[in-house]
Amino acid sequence: MCSVNQSCVLILVFKKMKQNIKVIAFDADDTLWVNETFFRDAEKVFATIMKPFAKADEVYRKLYEVEMNNMLLYGYGIKGFMLSLIETANVISNNHVSAQQIGEIIEVGKSMLQKPVELLDGVEQVLKSLQGDYRLIVATKGDLLDQERKLRKSGLLPYFHHIEVMSDKTPSTYQALIKHLDIENHELLMVGNSLKSDILPVLQIGSWGVHVPFHTTWHHEEVNEPIISDQFYTLGSIIELEELMQD
Amino acid sequence: MCSVNQSCVLILVFKKMKQNIKVIAFDADDTLWVNETFFRDAEKVFATIMKPFAKADEVYRKLYEVEMNNMLLYGYGIKGFMLSLIETANVISNNHVSAQQIGEIIEVGKSMLQKPVELLDGVEQVLKSLQGDYRLIVATKGDLLDQERKLRKSGLLPYFHHIEVMSDKTPSTYQALIKHLDIENHELLMVGNSLKSDILPVLQIGSWGVHVPFHTTWHHEEVNEPIISDQFYTLGSIIELEELMQD
């Protein structure tokens, strides 16, 4: 379990100090189940629809630009993504995209909303083994309806005491969550795939962070600075959380 | 305060029995601030954009049909509405709507998302007078990000102990809210403009409902059956809630 980048000393420090943790919060998308892959797949289909107007690289670049411009207005989630796809189609085609192509884009989004939930390896086993010793919750960004639907489909609802859908993940929104849970900051451990959303803001308020990288990270969520903290650990797979949290 | 439809006996029963109420939950859209009006205005602009393809009546009818078909997928809120507008444009124009017209539709939606919040008359006065005697919360449907933004813009946040954004308002989602608030069912009073969403489901679980009609009701939220319950009262304006809740 001690990887090349992290000495066994680190894991011992983490294991020794973690005795205060009462609540483990799990990010949902790309931590409990596959998500980013569906966005990447949808973008590929979108690039195919846009082929008459631009090369794939330009399509991806323009889409990202439109998404960032719309972020404050639309937030995270598939519906905002769909609206950004349509807007990008207009921009890239210089208003020559056809109604039929717009219809195809809407269908891409609708099929994303109806995707079955693909749990990541080991998720259920980890939740089962931790539920007796910790209060488990979900702390996720995204669209309320969509995340509730995925949780229902996932079959994981019985493991969780609370589901928090947050419009954004910042130190202050985590602080509000901690207040709501009626615990101290150092009693929360957040587990997630995004350093930017799941780890940095919780470390900033004195909570704990375990990073479980997913193979695909949205450019918007990337972090390039190394993170050094006694309250932070990186795992190769969520299944290793079981051993990390053992006494 | 005793209206033609409701005898003074009713208000006395309500006032006598309401002593158990601990939490007053307010719906947001069209209860605290104007909302439906903006949707109706957007539909009018949409009908103008669609004029080359169909008459306004047909546009409204088709839009409602598309919205109902998409309800389970998109839920409530402006982004889902925008996607339904675009889909309706495709259907009505038989795939002849132009990219430019689609762009205009997106702008209609974006301007809805940026509208200033128009508080309804008396809202702030009522919240101010009730906040000492009751725990006040918001219980609203719609898009998480959009409702949070409106609450911030409204300046009403300091009056509320809790904000609950619900993907739907049903007896079971209200029951979950009551559990979360750690109160009994008969200790909750819900105040709102929609009989279907704000009143019927709370009466069904033994909570209280005060209906404050807004001049415009979305067809989807209409109820035609009369409601008879000791735990229900209708007001002409939210300002009358102050008197109703007085000892």
Coordinates of C-alpha atoms in Angstrom, one line a residue:
Chain A
M1 CA 0.0 0.0 0.0
C2 CA 3.0 2.3 0.3
S3 CA 3.5 3.6 -3.2
V4 CA 6.6 5.0 -4.8
N5 CA 5.5 8.5 -4.2
Q6 CA 4.4 8.1 -0.7
S7 CA 6.5 6.6 2.0
C8 CA 5.2 4.2 4.6
V9 CA 5.9 6.9 7.2
L10 CA 3.1 8.9 5.7
I11 CA 0.5 6.2 5.9
L12 CA 1.5 5.5 9.5
V13 CA 1.0 9.2 10.4
F14 CA -2.3 9.2 8.6
K15 CA -3.5 6.0 10.3
K16 CA -2.4 7.3 13.7
M17 CA -4.1 10.7 13.4
K18 CA -7.3 9.6 11.7
Q19 CA -8.8 8.3 14.9
N20 CA -10.9 11.5 15.2
I21 CA -12.7 11.0 11.9
K22 CA -16.5 10.4 12.4
V23 CA -17.9 11.1 9.0
I24 CA -16.6 9.9 5.6
A25 CA -18.0 11.9 2.7
F26 CA -17.8 10.4 -0.8
D27 CA -17.8 12.3 -4.0
A28 CA -20.1 10.6 -6.4
D29 CA -19.1 11.1 -10.1
D30 CA -15.9 9.2 -10.9
T31 CA -15.5 8.2 -7.3
L32 CA -18.5 5.9 -6.8
W33 CA -19.4 5.5 -10.4
V34 CA -18.2 6.3 -14.0
N35 CA -19.1 9.7 -15.2
E36 CA -16.4 11.7 -17.0
T37 CA -16.1 8.9 -19.5
F38 CA -19.7 9.5 -20.6
F39 CA -18.9 13.2 -21.1
R40 CA -15.8 12.4 -23.2
D41 CA -17.9 9.9 -25.2
A42 CA -20.6 12.5 -25.8
E43 CA -17.9 15.0 -26.9
K44 CA -16.7 12.5 -29.5
V45 CA -20.2 12.1 -30.9
F46 CA -20.6 15.9 -30.9
A47 CA -17.3 16.2 -32.8
T48 CA -18.6 13.8 -35.4
I49 CA -21.8 15.8 -35.8
M50 CA -19.7 19.0 -36.1
K51 CA -17.3 17.4 -38.7
P52 CA -18.7 19.3 -41.6
F53 CA -17.7 22.6 -39.9
A54 CA -14.5 22.0 -37.9
K55 CA -11.8 19.5 -36.9
A56 CA -12.3 17.6 -33.6
D57 CA -9.5 19.5 -31.8
E58 CA -11.1 22.9 -32.6
V59 CA -14.5 21.5 -31.5
Y60 CA -13.2 20.4 -28.1
R61 CA -11.4 23.7 -27.6
K62 CA -14.4 25.9 -28.5
L63 CA -16.7 23.7 -26.4
Y64 CA -14.5 24.1 -23.3
E65 CA -14.4 27.9 -23.9
V66 CA -18.2 28.0 -24.1
E67 CA -18.6 25.8 -21.0
M68 CA -16.3 28.1 -19.0
N69 CA -18.2 31.2 -20.1
N70 CA -21.5 29.5 -19.1
M71 CA -20.3 28.0 -15.8
L72 CA -21.6 30.7 -13.5
L73 CA -24.9 30.7 -15.2
Y74 CA -25.4 26.9 -15.8
G75 CA -23.3 25.3 -13.1
Y76 CA -22.3 21.6 -13.3
G77 CA -24.5 18.9 -14.8
I78 CA -25.7 17.4 -18.1
K79 CA -28.4 20.0 -18.9
G80 CA -25.9 22.8 -18.8
F81 CA -23.6 20.7 -20.9
M82 CA -26.3 20.1 -23.5
L83 CA -27.0 23.8 -23.7
S84 CA -23.3 24.5 -24.1
L85 CA -23.1 21.9 -26.9
I86 CA -25.9 23.6 -28.8
E87 CA -24.3 27.0 -28.3
T88 CA -20.9 25.7 -29.5
A89 CA -22.6 24.2 -32.6
N90 CA -23.9 27.6 -33.5
V91 CA -20.6 29.3 -33.0
I92 CA -18.5 26.6 -34.8
S93 CA -20.9 26.4 -37.8
N94 CA -21.1 30.2 -37.9
N95 CA -24.9 29.7 -37.6
H96 CA -25.1 27.1 -40.3
V97 CA -25.8 24.1 -38.1
S98 CA -29.1 22.5 -39.1
A99 CA -32.1 21.9 -36.9
Q100 CA -31.6 18.2 -37.5
Q101 CA -28.1 18.4 -36.2
I102 CA -29.4 20.3 -33.1
G103 CA -31.9 17.5 -32.7
E104 CA -29.0 14.9 -32.8
I105 CA -27.2 16.9 -30.1
I106 CA -30.2 16.9 -27.8
E107 CA -30.5 13.1 -28.3
V108 CA -26.8 12.8 -27.2
G109 CA -27.6 14.6 -24.0
K110 CA -30.9 12.8 -23.3
S111 CA -29.1 9.4 -23.7
M112 CA -26.5 10.6 -21.1
L113 CA -29.4 11.3 -18.7
Q114 CA -30.6 7.8 -19.1
K115 CA -27.3 5.9 -18.8
P116 CA -27.2 3.0 -16.4
V117 CA -25.0 3.6 -13.4
E118 CA -21.7 1.7 -13.6
L119 CA -20.2 1.4 -10.1
L120 CA -16.4 1.5 -9.9
D121 CA -14.6 -1.6 -8.7
G122 CA -14.7 -2.2 -5.0
V123 CA -17.1 0.6 -4.1
E124 CA -19.8 -1.5 -2.6
Q125 CA -17.3 -3.7 -0.6
V126 CA -15.7 -0.5 0.9
L127 CA -19.0 1.0 1.9
K128 CA -20.1 -2.2 3.5
S129 CA -17.0 -2.5 5.5
L130 CA -16.9 1.1 6.7
Q131 CA -20.6 1.7 7.5
G132 CA -20.4 0.2 11.0
D133 CA -17.5 2.4 12.1
Y134 CA -18.3 5.7 10.4
R135 CA -21.2 7.8 9.3
L136 CA -21.1 7.7 5.5
I137 CA -22.5 10.5 3.4
V138 CA -22.4 11.6 -0.3
A139 CA -21.1 15.1 -1.1
T140 CA -21.5 15.8 -4.8
K141 CA -21.7 18.6 -7.3
G142 CA -24.0 18.5 -10.2
D143 CA -27.7 18.6 -10.9
L144 CA -30.0 17.6 -8.0
L145 CA -32.4 15.5 -10.0
D146 CA -29.7 13.8 -12.0
Q147 CA -27.6 12.9 -8.9
E148 CA -30.7 11.6 -7.0
R149 CA -31.6 9.5 -10.0
K150 CA -28.1 8.0 -10.2
L151 CA -28.1 7.3 -6.4
R152 CA -31.4 5.5 -6.7
K153 CA -30.1 3.5 -9.7
S154 CA -26.8 2.7 -8.0
G155 CA -28.4 0.7 -5.2
L156 CA -26.0 2.4 -2.8
L157 CA -28.6 4.6 -1.0
P158 CA -28.9 2.3 2.1
Y159 CA -25.2 2.9 3.0
F160 CA -25.6 6.6 3.3
H161 CA -26.9 8.7 6.2
H162 CA -27.1 11.9 4.2
I163 CA -26.9 13.1 0.6
E164 CA -25.6 16.6 0.0
V165 CA -25.8 18.0 -3.5
M166 CA -23.7 21.1 -3.6
S167 CA -23.8 23.8 -6.3
D168 CA -20.1 24.1 -5.8
K169 CA -17.3 22.6 -3.6
T170 CA -15.5 25.4 -1.8
P171 CA -14.2 25.8 1.8
S172 CA -17.3 27.6 2.7
T173 CA -19.8 25.1 1.3
Y174 CA -17.8 22.3 3.1
Q175 CA -18.0 24.4 6.3
A176 CA -21.8 24.6 5.9
L177 CA -22.0 20.9 5.4
I178 CA -19.9 20.3 8.6
K179 CA -22.2 22.6 10.5
H180 CA -25.2 20.8 9.2
L181 CA -23.6 17.4 10.2
D182 CA -23.0 18.8 13.7
I183 CA -19.4 17.7 13.8
E184 CA -15.9 19.4 14.1
N185 CA -13.9 20.1 11.0
H186 CA -11.2 17.5 11.9
E187 CA -13.9 14.8 12.1
L188 CA -14.7 14.9 8.4
L189 CA -12.8 12.8 5.8
M190 CA -13.6 13.6 2.1
V191 CA -12.9 10.9 -0.5
G192 CA -12.9 11.9 -4.1
N193 CA -11.2 11.9 -7.5
S194 CA -10.9 15.7 -7.9
L195 CA -8.0 17.4 -6.1
K196 CA -9.6 20.8 -6.9
S197 CA -13.1 20.0 -5.6
D198 CA -12.7 17.1 -3.2
I199 CA -9.3 17.6 -1.6
L200 CA -7.9 21.2 -1.6
P201 CA -11.0 22.9 0.0
V202 CA -11.3 20.3 2.8
L203 CA -7.6 20.5 3.7
Q204 CA -8.0 24.3 3.8
I205 CA -10.5 24.0 6.7
G206 CA -8.7 21.3 8.6
S207 CA -10.6 18.3 7.4
W208 CA -9.1 15.2 5.9
G209 CA -8.8 14.3 2.2
V210 CA -8.2 11.0 0.4
H211 CA -7.6 11.2 -3.3
V212 CA -8.6 8.3 -5.5
P213 CA -7.6 9.4 -9.1
F214 CA -9.9 8.5 -11.9
H215 CA -8.2 7.8 -15.3
T216 CA -10.0 10.8 -16.9
T217 CA -10.1 14.3 -15.3
W218 CA -12.0 17.2 -16.8
H219 CA -9.5 20.0 -17.6
H220 CA -11.5 22.3 -15.4
E221 CA -10.8 20.1 -12.4
E222 CA -7.0 19.7 -12.9
V223 CA -4.5 20.8 -10.3
N224 CA -0.8 21.1 -11.0
E225 CA 0.6 22.0 -7.6
P226 CA 1.8 19.1 -5.3
I227 CA -0.2 18.8 -2.1
I228 CA 1.7 18.3 1.2
S229 CA -0.4 17.7 4.3
D230 CA -0.6 15.1 7.1
Q231 CA -4.3 15.0 6.5
F232 CA -4.0 14.0 2.9
Y233 CA -3.4 10.6 1.3
T234 CA -3.6 9.2 -2.2
L235 CA -4.9 5.7 -3.0
G236 CA -4.6 3.7 -6.2
S237 CA -8.1 2.4 -5.9
I238 CA -11.1 3.0 -3.6
I239 CA -10.8 -0.6 -2.3
E240 CA -7.6 0.4 -0.4
L241 CA -9.7 2.8 1.7
E242 CA -10.8 -0.3 3.7
E243 CA -7.2 -1.0 4.8
L244 CA -6.4 2.7 5.4
M245 CA -9.3 3.2 7.7
Q246 CA -8.7 0.0 9.7
D247 CA -7.3 0.4 13.2
Chain B
M1 CA -59.8 38.4 6.9
C2 CA -62.8 36.0 6.7
S3 CA -63.4 35.8 2.9
V4 CA -66.6 34.9 1.1
N5 CA -65.4 31.3 0.7
Q6 CA -64.1 30.7 4.1
S7 CA -66.1 31.4 7.2
C8 CA -64.7 33.0 10.4
V9 CA -65.3 29.7 12.1
L10 CA -62.6 28.1 9.9
I11 CA -60.0 30.8 10.8
L12 CA -60.8 30.3 14.5
V13 CA -60.3 26.6 14.3
F14 CA -57.0 27.1 12.4
K15 CA -55.8 29.7 15.0
K16 CA -56.8 27.5 17.9
M17 CA -55.1 24.4 16.5
K18 CA -52.0 26.0 15.1
Q19 CA -50.2 26.3 18.5
N20 CA -48.2 23.2 17.7
I21 CA -46.5 24.7 14.7
K22 CA -42.7 25.1 15.1
V23 CA -41.4 25.4 11.6
I24 CA -42.9 27.5 8.8
A25 CA -41.6 26.5 5.3
F26 CA -42.0 28.9 2.5
D27 CA -42.2 27.9 -1.2
A28 CA -40.0 30.3 -3.1
D29 CA -41.1 30.9 -6.7
D30 CA -44.3 32.9 -6.8
T31 CA -44.6 32.8 -3.0
L32 CA -41.6 34.9 -2.1
W33 CA -40.8 36.3 -5.5
V34 CA -42.2 36.6 -9.0
N35 CA -41.3 33.6 -11.2
E36 CA -44.1 32.2 -13.4
T37 CA -44.5 35.6 -15.0
F38 CA -41.0 35.3 -16.4
F39 CA -41.8 31.9 -17.9
R40 CA -45.0 33.3 -19.5
D41 CA -43.0 36.3 -20.9
A42 CA -40.3 33.9 -22.3
E43 CA -43.0 31.8 -23.9
K44 CA -44.4 35.0 -25.6
V45 CA -41.0 35.8 -27.0
F46 CA -40.6 32.2 -28.1
A47 CA -44.0 32.4 -29.9
T48 CA -42.7 35.5 -31.7
I49 CA -39.6 33.7 -32.8
M50 CA -41.7 30.7 -33.9
K51 CA -44.2 33.0 -35.8
P52 CA -42.9 31.9 -39.3
F53 CA -43.9 28.3 -38.5
A54 CA -47.0 28.3 -36.3
K55 CA -49.6 30.4 -34.5
A56 CA -49.0 31.2 -30.8
D57 CA -51.7 28.9 -29.5
E58 CA -50.1 25.9 -31.3
V59 CA -46.7 26.9 -30.0
Y60 CA -47.9 27.0 -26.4
R61 CA -49.7 23.7 -26.8
K62 CA -46.7 21.9 -28.4
L63 CA -44.3 23.4 -25.8
Y64 CA -46.4 22.1 -22.9
E65 CA -46.5 18.6 -24.6
V66 CA -42.7 18.6 -25.0
E67 CA -42.2 19.8 -21.4
M68 CA -44.4 17.1 -20.0
N69 CA -42.6 14.5 -22.0
N70 CA -39.2 15.8 -20.7
M71 CA -40.3 16.3 -17.1
L72 CA -38.9 13.0 -15.7
L73 CA -35.6 13.6 -17.5
Y74 CA -35.1 17.3 -16.9
G75 CA -37.2 18.1 -13.8
Y76 CA -38.1 21.7 -13.0
G77 CA -36.0 24.8 -13.7
I78 CA -34.9 27.1 -16.4
K79 CA -32.3 24.9 -18.1
G80 CA -34.8 22.1 -18.7
F81 CA -37.2 24.7 -20.0
M82 CA -34.6 26.1 -22.4
L83 CA -33.9 22.6 -23.7
S84 CA -37.6 22.0 -24.2
L85 CA -38.0 25.3 -26.0
I86 CA -35.2 24.2 -28.5
E87 CA -36.8 20.8 -29.0
T88 CA -40.2 22.4 -29.5
A89 CA -38.7 24.8 -32.1
N90 CA -37.4 21.7 -34.0
V91 CA -40.8 20.0 -33.9
I92 CA -42.9 23.0 -34.8
S93 CA -40.6 24.0 -37.7
N94 CA -40.4 20.5 -38.9
N95 CA -36.6 20.8 -38.6
H96 CA -36.5 24.2 -40.5
V97 CA -35.7 26.4 -37.5
S98 CA -32.4 28.3 -38.2
A99 CA -29.3 28.2 -36.1
Q100 CA -29.9 31.9 -35.6
Q101 CA -33.3 31.4 -34.2
I102 CA -31.9 28.7 -31.9
G103 CA -29.4 31.3 -30.7
E104 CA -32.2 33.7 -29.9
I105 CA -34.0 31.0 -27.9
I106 CA -30.8 30.4 -25.9
E107 CA -30.6 34.1 -25.2
V108 CA -34.2 34.2 -23.9
G109 CA -33.2 31.5 -21.4
K110 CA -29.9 33.1 -20.4
S111 CA -31.7 36.4 -19.7
M112 CA -34.2 34.5 -17.5
L113 CA -31.3 33.1 -15.5
Q114 CA -30.0 36.7 -14.9
K115 CA -33.3 38.3 -14.0
P116 CA -33.2 40.4 -10.9
V117 CA -35.4 39.0 -8.0
E118 CA -38.7 40.8 -7.5
L119 CA -40.0 40.2 -4.0
L120 CA -43.8 39.9 -3.7
D121 CA -45.5 42.6 -1.6
G122 CA -45.2 42.1 2.2
V123 CA -42.8 39.2 2.1
E124 CA -40.0 40.8 4.0
Q125 CA -42.4 42.3 6.6
V126 CA -44.0 38.9 7.2
L127 CA -40.6 37.1 7.6
K128 CA -39.4 39.8 10.0
S129 CA -42.5 39.5 12.2
L130 CA -42.5 35.6 12.3
Q131 CA -38.8 34.9 12.7
G132 CA -38.8 35.3 16.5
D133 CA -41.7 32.9 17.1
Y134 CA -41.0 30.2 14.4
R135 CA -38.1 28.5 12.7
L136 CA -38.4 29.7 9.1
I137 CA -37.1 27.7 6.2
V138 CA -37.4 27.6 2.4
A139 CA -38.7 24.5 0.7
T140 CA -38.5 24.9 -3.1
K141 CA -38.4 22.9 -6.3
G142 CA -36.2 23.8 -9.2
D143 CA -32.6 24.0 -10.0
L144 CA -30.2 24.1 -7.1
L145 CA -27.8 26.7 -8.5
D146 CA -30.6 28.9 -9.8
Q147 CA -32.6 28.8 -6.5
E148 CA -29.4 29.6 -4.5
R149 CA -28.6 32.5 -6.7
K150 CA -32.2 33.9 -6.3
L151 CA -32.0 33.5 -2.6
R152 CA -28.7 35.4 -2.5
K153 CA -30.1 38.1 -4.7
S154 CA -33.3 38.4 -2.7
G155 CA -31.5 39.5 0.5
L156 CA -33.8 37.1 2.4
L157 CA -31.2 34.6 3.4
P158 CA -30.7 35.9 7.0
Y159 CA -34.4 35.1 7.8
F160 CA -34.0 31.4 7.1
H161 CA -32.6 28.6 9.2
H162 CA -32.5 26.1 6.4
I163 CA -32.9 26.0 2.6
E164 CA -34.2 22.8 1.1
V165 CA -34.1 22.5 -2.7
M166 CA -36.2 19.4 -3.6
S167 CA -36.3 17.6 -6.9
D168 CA -40.0 17.2 -6.4
K169 CA -42.6 17.9 -3.7
T170 CA -44.4 14.8 -2.7
P171 CA -45.6 13.4 0.7
S172 CA -42.4 11.3 0.9
T173 CA -40.0 14.2 0.1
Y174 CA -41.8 16.4 2.7
Q175 CA -41.6 13.5 5.2
A176 CA -37.8 13.3 4.6
L177 CA -37.6 17.1 5.2
I178 CA -39.5 16.8 8.5
K179 CA -37.2 14.0 9.6
H180 CA -34.2 16.2 8.7
L181 CA -35.7 19.1 10.7
D182 CA -36.2 16.7 13.7
I183 CA -39.8 17.7 14.3
E184 CA -43.2 16.0 14.2
N185 CA -45.5 16.2 11.1
H186 CA -48.1 18.4 12.8
E187 CA -45.3 20.9 13.7
L188 CA -44.7 21.9 10.1
L189 CA -46.7 24.6 8.2
M190 CA -46.0 24.9 4.5
V191 CA -46.9 28.2 2.8
G192 CA -47.0 28.3 -1.0
N193 CA -48.9 29.3 -4.1
S194 CA -49.3 25.8 -5.6
L195 CA -52.1 23.6 -4.2
K196 CA -50.5 20.6 -6.0
S197 CA -47.0 21.0 -4.7
D198 CA -47.2 23.0 -1.5
I199 CA -50.6 22.1 0.0
L200 CA -51.9 18.6 -0.9
P201 CA -48.8 16.6 -0.1
V202 CA -48.3 18.3 3.3
L203 CA -52.0 17.8 4.3
Q204 CA -51.6 14.2 3.3
I205 CA -49.0 13.6 6.0
G206 CA -50.7 15.6 8.7
S207 CA -48.8 18.9 8.4
W208 CA -50.4 22.3 7.8
G209 CA -50.9 24.2 4.6
V210 CA -51.5 27.9 3.9
H211 CA -52.3 28.7 0.2
V212 CA -51.4 32.1 -1.1
P213 CA -52.5 32.1 -4.8
F214 CA -50.4 33.8 -7.3
H215 CA -52.2 35.4 -10.3
T216 CA -50.6 33.0 -12.7
T217 CA -50.4 29.2 -12.3
W218 CA -48.6 26.8 -14.6
H219 CA -51.1 24.4 -16.1
H220 CA -49.0 21.5 -14.7
E221 CA -49.6 22.8 -11.1
E222 CA -53.4 23.3 -11.4
V223 CA -55.8 21.4 -9.0
N224 CA -59.5 21.4 -9.6
E225 CA -60.8 19.5 -6.6
P226 CA -61.9 21.6 -3.5
I227 CA -59.7 21.0 -0.4
I228 CA -61.4 20.5 2.9
S229 CA -59.2 20.3 6.0
D230 CA -58.9 21.9 9.4
Q231 CA -55.2 22.2 8.7
F232 CA -55.6 24.3 5.5
Y233 CA -56.3 27.9 5.0
T234 CA -56.2 30.3 2.0
L235 CA -55.0 33.8 2.2
G236 CA -55.5 36.7 -0.3
S237 CA -51.9 37.9 0.2
I238 CA -48.9 36.7 2.2
I239 CA -49.1 39.7 4.4
E240 CA -52.2 38.2 6.0
L241 CA -50.0 35.4 7.4
E242 CA -48.8 37.8 10.1
E243 CA -52.3 38.0 11.5
L244 CA -53.2 34.4 11.0
M245 CA -50.1 33.2 13.0
Q246 CA -50.7 35.7 15.8
D247 CA -51.9 34.3 19.1

